[in-house]
Short mmCIF file of C-alpha atoms and ligand atoms in Angstrom, two decimals:
data_model
loop_
_atom_site.label_atom_id
_atom_site.label_comp_id
_atom_site.label_asym_id
_atom_site.label_seq_id
_atom_site.Cartn_x
_atom_site.Cartn_y
_atom_site.Cartn_z
CA MET A 1 -38.88 -60.23 -100.28
CA ASP A 2 -42.28 -60.25 -98.59
CA THR A 3 -41.91 -57.07 -96.57
CA LYS A 4 -45.17 -57.74 -94.75
CA SER A 5 -43.73 -60.61 -92.74
CA THR A 6 -39.94 -60.36 -92.90
CA TYR A 7 -37.36 -58.06 -91.38
CA ILE A 8 -34.03 -56.56 -92.40
CA PRO A 9 -31.33 -57.83 -89.99
CA ALA A 10 -29.35 -55.28 -87.93
CA LEU A 11 -26.60 -54.88 -90.59
CA ARG A 12 -28.73 -56.03 -93.55
CA PHE A 13 -26.99 -59.43 -93.85
CA SER A 14 -27.23 -62.06 -91.10
CA PHE A 15 -23.53 -62.93 -91.29
CA LEU A 16 -22.73 -59.34 -90.23
CA THR A 17 -24.93 -59.36 -87.10
CA ARG A 18 -22.00 -60.25 -84.78
CA LEU A 19 -20.26 -57.04 -85.91
CA TYR A 20 -23.23 -54.83 -84.99
CA ASP A 21 -22.24 -53.95 -81.41
CA PRO A 22 -18.54 -53.17 -82.13
CA LEU A 23 -19.59 -51.00 -85.11
CA MET A 24 -22.25 -49.11 -83.13
CA ARG A 25 -19.82 -48.45 -80.28
CA ALA A 26 -16.98 -47.29 -82.51
CA ALA A 27 -18.75 -45.35 -85.26
CA LEU A 28 -21.96 -44.08 -83.68
CA LYS A 29 -21.09 -43.65 -79.99
CA GLU A 30 -24.42 -45.37 -79.43
CA GLU A 31 -24.43 -45.20 -75.63
CA LYS A 32 -24.63 -41.41 -75.64
CA PHE A 33 -27.80 -41.12 -77.71
CA LYS A 34 -29.38 -44.23 -76.19
CA ARG A 35 -28.81 -42.85 -72.67
CA ARG A 36 -30.39 -39.58 -73.82
CA LEU A 37 -33.43 -41.51 -75.12
CA VAL A 38 -33.77 -43.43 -71.83
CA GLU A 39 -33.50 -40.19 -69.87
CA GLN A 40 -36.20 -38.66 -72.08
CA ALA A 41 -38.47 -41.66 -71.36
CA SER A 42 -38.28 -40.91 -67.62
CA ILE A 43 -39.16 -44.48 -66.64
CA GLN A 44 -40.71 -44.83 -63.18
CA PRO A 45 -40.45 -47.80 -60.77
CA GLY A 46 -43.09 -50.44 -61.50
CA GLN A 47 -43.71 -49.28 -65.06
CA ARG A 48 -43.75 -51.67 -68.04
CA VAL A 49 -41.39 -50.74 -70.85
CA LEU A 50 -41.11 -52.16 -74.37
CA ASP A 51 -38.01 -51.81 -76.56
CA LEU A 52 -39.43 -52.27 -80.06
CA GLY A 53 -36.84 -53.88 -82.39
CA CYS A 54 -34.40 -54.30 -79.51
CA GLY A 55 -31.61 -55.91 -81.57
CA THR A 56 -28.69 -56.79 -79.29
CA ALA A 57 -30.57 -55.15 -76.37
CA THR A 58 -28.15 -52.29 -75.65
CA LEU A 59 -31.07 -49.86 -75.21
CA THR A 60 -33.16 -52.47 -73.36
CA LEU A 61 -30.34 -52.95 -70.84
CA LEU A 62 -29.80 -49.20 -70.43
CA ALA A 63 -33.53 -48.82 -69.70
CA LYS A 64 -33.34 -51.55 -67.06
CA GLN A 65 -30.20 -49.97 -65.55
CA ALA A 66 -31.93 -46.59 -65.33
CA ALA A 67 -35.05 -48.07 -63.73
CA PRO A 68 -34.25 -51.41 -62.04
CA GLU A 69 -37.78 -51.60 -60.60
CA ALA A 70 -39.36 -51.41 -64.05
CA ASP A 71 -40.44 -54.45 -66.04
CA VAL A 72 -38.46 -54.18 -69.29
CA VAL A 73 -39.23 -56.23 -72.41
CA GLY A 74 -37.34 -56.33 -75.73
CA LEU A 75 -39.05 -57.44 -78.95
CA ASP A 76 -37.22 -58.32 -82.17
CA GLY A 77 -38.02 -60.34 -85.28
CA ASP A 78 -34.55 -61.85 -85.63
CA PRO A 79 -33.77 -64.94 -83.51
CA ALA A 80 -30.01 -64.58 -84.18
CA VAL A 81 -29.85 -61.05 -82.78
CA LEU A 82 -31.97 -62.14 -79.79
CA HIS A 83 -29.40 -64.86 -79.09
CA ILE A 84 -26.70 -62.16 -78.74
CA ALA A 85 -29.10 -60.06 -76.63
CA ARG A 86 -29.75 -62.98 -74.26
CA GLU A 87 -26.01 -63.58 -73.84
CA LYS A 88 -25.51 -59.90 -72.98
CA ALA A 89 -28.38 -59.91 -70.47
CA ARG A 90 -27.08 -63.10 -68.84
CA GLN A 91 -23.51 -61.76 -68.61
CA GLY A 92 -24.78 -58.52 -67.08
CA GLY A 93 -27.13 -60.36 -64.71
CA ALA A 94 -30.02 -58.22 -65.97
CA GLU A 95 -33.60 -59.43 -65.61
CA ILE A 96 -35.20 -58.41 -68.87
CA SER A 97 -37.58 -60.38 -71.10
CA LEU A 98 -36.63 -60.88 -74.73
CA VAL A 99 -39.42 -61.88 -77.07
CA GLU A 100 -39.34 -62.87 -80.75
CA GLY A 101 -41.98 -61.12 -82.83
CA MET A 102 -42.64 -58.51 -85.47
CA SER A 103 -43.09 -54.83 -84.67
CA PHE A 104 -46.29 -54.68 -86.74
CA SER A 105 -47.92 -57.70 -85.08
CA PRO A 106 -46.51 -57.66 -81.53
CA PRO A 107 -47.67 -60.51 -79.27
CA PHE A 108 -49.00 -58.31 -76.44
CA PRO A 109 -52.53 -57.23 -75.46
CA PRO A 110 -53.65 -53.59 -75.83
CA GLU A 111 -52.51 -51.09 -73.17
CA SER A 112 -49.66 -53.35 -71.98
CA PHE A 113 -46.95 -50.70 -71.63
CA ASP A 114 -46.31 -47.32 -69.97
CA ARG A 115 -43.32 -46.55 -72.20
CA ILE A 116 -42.20 -47.73 -75.62
CA VAL A 117 -38.65 -47.00 -76.73
CA SER A 118 -37.21 -47.84 -80.13
CA SER A 119 -33.88 -47.13 -81.74
CA LEU A 120 -32.82 -47.43 -85.39
CA VAL A 121 -35.76 -49.66 -86.35
CA LEU A 122 -38.20 -47.53 -88.36
CA HIS A 123 -35.67 -47.02 -91.18
CA HIS A 124 -35.73 -50.82 -91.67
CA LEU A 125 -39.45 -50.75 -92.48
CA THR A 126 -41.42 -49.92 -95.61
CA THR A 127 -43.84 -47.00 -95.29
CA GLU A 128 -46.74 -49.44 -94.88
CA ASN A 129 -44.89 -51.31 -92.12
CA LYS A 130 -43.90 -48.05 -90.42
CA ARG A 131 -47.64 -47.17 -90.35
CA ARG A 132 -48.60 -50.60 -88.99
CA THR A 133 -45.81 -50.51 -86.40
CA LEU A 134 -46.75 -47.03 -85.14
CA GLU A 135 -50.43 -48.04 -84.97
CA GLN A 136 -49.40 -51.05 -82.88
CA ALA A 137 -47.27 -48.83 -80.62
CA TYR A 138 -50.35 -46.65 -80.04
CA ARG A 139 -52.45 -49.74 -79.28
CA LEU A 140 -49.86 -51.16 -76.86
CA LEU A 141 -49.46 -47.98 -74.79
CA LYS A 142 -51.70 -47.24 -71.84
CA PRO A 143 -53.52 -43.87 -72.02
CA GLY A 144 -50.93 -41.23 -71.11
CA GLY A 145 -48.10 -43.61 -72.01
CA THR A 146 -45.27 -42.28 -74.15
CA LEU A 147 -43.30 -43.34 -77.22
CA HIS A 148 -39.59 -42.47 -77.54
CA ILE A 149 -37.85 -43.05 -80.86
CA ALA A 150 -34.27 -42.56 -82.04
CA ASP A 151 -33.73 -42.93 -85.78
CA TRP A 152 -32.31 -41.29 -88.86
CA GLY A 153 -33.99 -37.93 -89.36
CA GLN A 154 -34.28 -35.27 -92.03
CA ALA A 155 -30.77 -34.35 -93.23
CA GLN A 156 -29.92 -30.99 -91.67
CA ASN A 157 -27.41 -30.01 -94.39
CA ALA A 158 -25.83 -31.27 -97.63
CA LEU A 159 -22.99 -33.02 -95.77
CA MET A 160 -25.48 -35.03 -93.68
CA ARG A 161 -27.46 -35.90 -96.82
CA VAL A 162 -24.32 -37.31 -98.45
CA ALA A 163 -23.29 -39.14 -95.24
CA PHE A 164 -26.71 -40.82 -95.16
CA LEU A 165 -26.10 -42.44 -98.56
CA GLY A 166 -24.00 -45.08 -96.75
CA VAL A 167 -27.01 -46.13 -94.65
CA GLN A 168 -29.22 -46.08 -97.73
CA LEU A 169 -26.83 -48.31 -99.67
CA LEU A 170 -26.75 -50.80 -96.79
CA ASP A 171 -30.37 -50.74 -95.62
CA GLY A 172 -32.10 -49.81 -98.88
CA PHE A 173 -33.43 -46.59 -100.43
CA THR A 174 -37.13 -47.54 -100.09
CA THR A 175 -37.19 -48.07 -96.34
CA THR A 176 -34.99 -45.05 -95.53
CA ALA A 177 -36.77 -42.49 -97.77
CA ASP A 178 -39.38 -41.44 -95.15
CA ASN A 179 -36.64 -40.79 -92.60
CA VAL A 180 -34.50 -38.50 -94.72
CA ALA A 181 -37.56 -36.68 -96.07
CA GLY A 182 -38.70 -35.85 -92.51
CA ARG A 183 -41.86 -37.97 -92.67
CA LEU A 184 -41.58 -39.76 -89.31
CA ILE A 185 -43.52 -37.10 -87.38
CA PRO A 186 -46.43 -37.06 -89.90
CA LEU A 187 -46.52 -40.88 -89.74
CA MET A 188 -46.64 -40.79 -85.92
CA ARG A 189 -49.47 -38.25 -86.06
CA GLU A 190 -51.38 -40.41 -88.55
CA ALA A 191 -51.09 -43.32 -86.10
CA GLY A 192 -52.82 -41.22 -83.41
CA PHE A 193 -49.84 -39.58 -81.69
CA ALA A 194 -51.16 -36.01 -82.04
CA ASP A 195 -48.31 -34.39 -80.09
CA ALA A 196 -45.37 -36.10 -81.87
CA VAL A 197 -42.26 -33.89 -81.84
CA GLU A 198 -38.55 -34.05 -82.56
CA THR A 199 -36.70 -33.46 -79.29
CA HIS A 200 -33.06 -33.58 -80.40
CA ARG A 201 -30.92 -33.95 -83.51
CA GLU A 202 -27.22 -34.48 -83.99
CA MET A 203 -24.76 -34.94 -86.82
CA THR A 204 -23.09 -38.38 -87.08
CA VAL A 205 -20.80 -40.02 -89.62
CA PHE A 206 -23.91 -41.77 -91.01
CA GLY A 207 -26.13 -38.69 -91.23
CA THR A 208 -28.56 -36.83 -88.99
CA LEU A 209 -29.75 -38.80 -85.99
CA ALA A 210 -33.00 -37.55 -84.40
CA LEU A 211 -34.93 -38.28 -81.21
CA TYR A 212 -38.73 -38.09 -81.08
CA ARG A 213 -41.38 -38.14 -78.34
CA ALA A 214 -45.12 -38.73 -78.60
CA THR A 215 -47.98 -39.45 -76.20
CA ARG A 216 -50.88 -41.89 -76.38
CA LEU A 217 -54.02 -39.88 -75.56
C1 SAM B 1 -30.38 -51.45 -86.82
S1 SAM B 1 -31.00 -52.65 -85.74
C2 SAM B 1 -31.28 -51.69 -84.26
C3 SAM B 1 -31.26 -52.55 -83.03
C4 SAM B 1 -31.36 -51.81 -81.70
N1 SAM B 1 -32.67 -51.23 -81.53
C5 SAM B 1 -30.29 -50.77 -81.60
O1 SAM B 1 -30.58 -49.59 -81.58
O2 SAM B 1 -29.12 -51.17 -81.54
C6 SAM B 1 -32.66 -52.94 -86.30
C7 SAM B 1 -33.31 -54.09 -85.59
O3 SAM B 1 -34.67 -54.11 -85.93
C8 SAM B 1 -35.06 -55.45 -86.11
N2 SAM B 1 -36.23 -55.42 -86.99
C9 SAM B 1 -36.29 -54.99 -88.26
N3 SAM B 1 -37.56 -55.04 -88.70
C10 SAM B 1 -38.30 -55.55 -87.67
C11 SAM B 1 -39.68 -55.84 -87.50
N4 SAM B 1 -40.56 -55.61 -88.47
N5 SAM B 1 -40.09 -56.36 -86.32
C12 SAM B 1 -39.22 -56.58 -85.31
N6 SAM B 1 -37.90 -56.32 -85.42
C13 SAM B 1 -37.44 -55.80 -86.57
C14 SAM B 1 -33.85 -56.13 -86.71
O4 SAM B 1 -33.89 -57.51 -86.50
C15 SAM B 1 -32.72 -55.45 -85.95
O5 SAM B 1 -32.40 -56.14 -84.78
#
């Protein structure tokens, strides 16, 4: 697979994409950590927000709900998942924009956004594509703008390390290795986010889930 230009679908195989939302709701209690991430982002009226790798747009819609006066955009590389996202937005009557594109070559000019949020995307990317994606996030944020990430973090104990093997078997050992080794913060710092920090971590059935915050200088 050419990992420079392709993406791993939400549940690795396209035929499983329809099952993504029910699985996330049941197994990961996704709303709780996504609401926490949106709260952390503290989105203000009139701000422009990007959900990088928006998938079925659960986080994108929560961001719009929290800040109806904000301009909220979701970006994803997978047209099939964007189809589900558009259905959800239409059913909920939410005015969000959903754009097809890759996280490491996003189709937006520099300094387009005040906030970038992203959930469960970095562990789908090779180290090189994590670097490119974080560099693009830095480029897309306005000075003082902030990045808010939820993803698999460093395993906090042996049980969480074992639980994470399920994600690694599904999504691949190469793309998930940086997460479980605790390398997301160093990668954010390398991309220019000098103040990158972990703000929260919790144990889940799939391993340690962590939230991060970083600022564009
Ligand atoms: C596990 S899903 C997470 C979706 C959503 N953010 C959430 O939290 O439910 C990962 C998503 O990232 C997208 N993705 C993976 N690599 C990508 C890339 N390089 N550029 C854009 N989207 C990507 C996939 O298509 C998928 O929708």
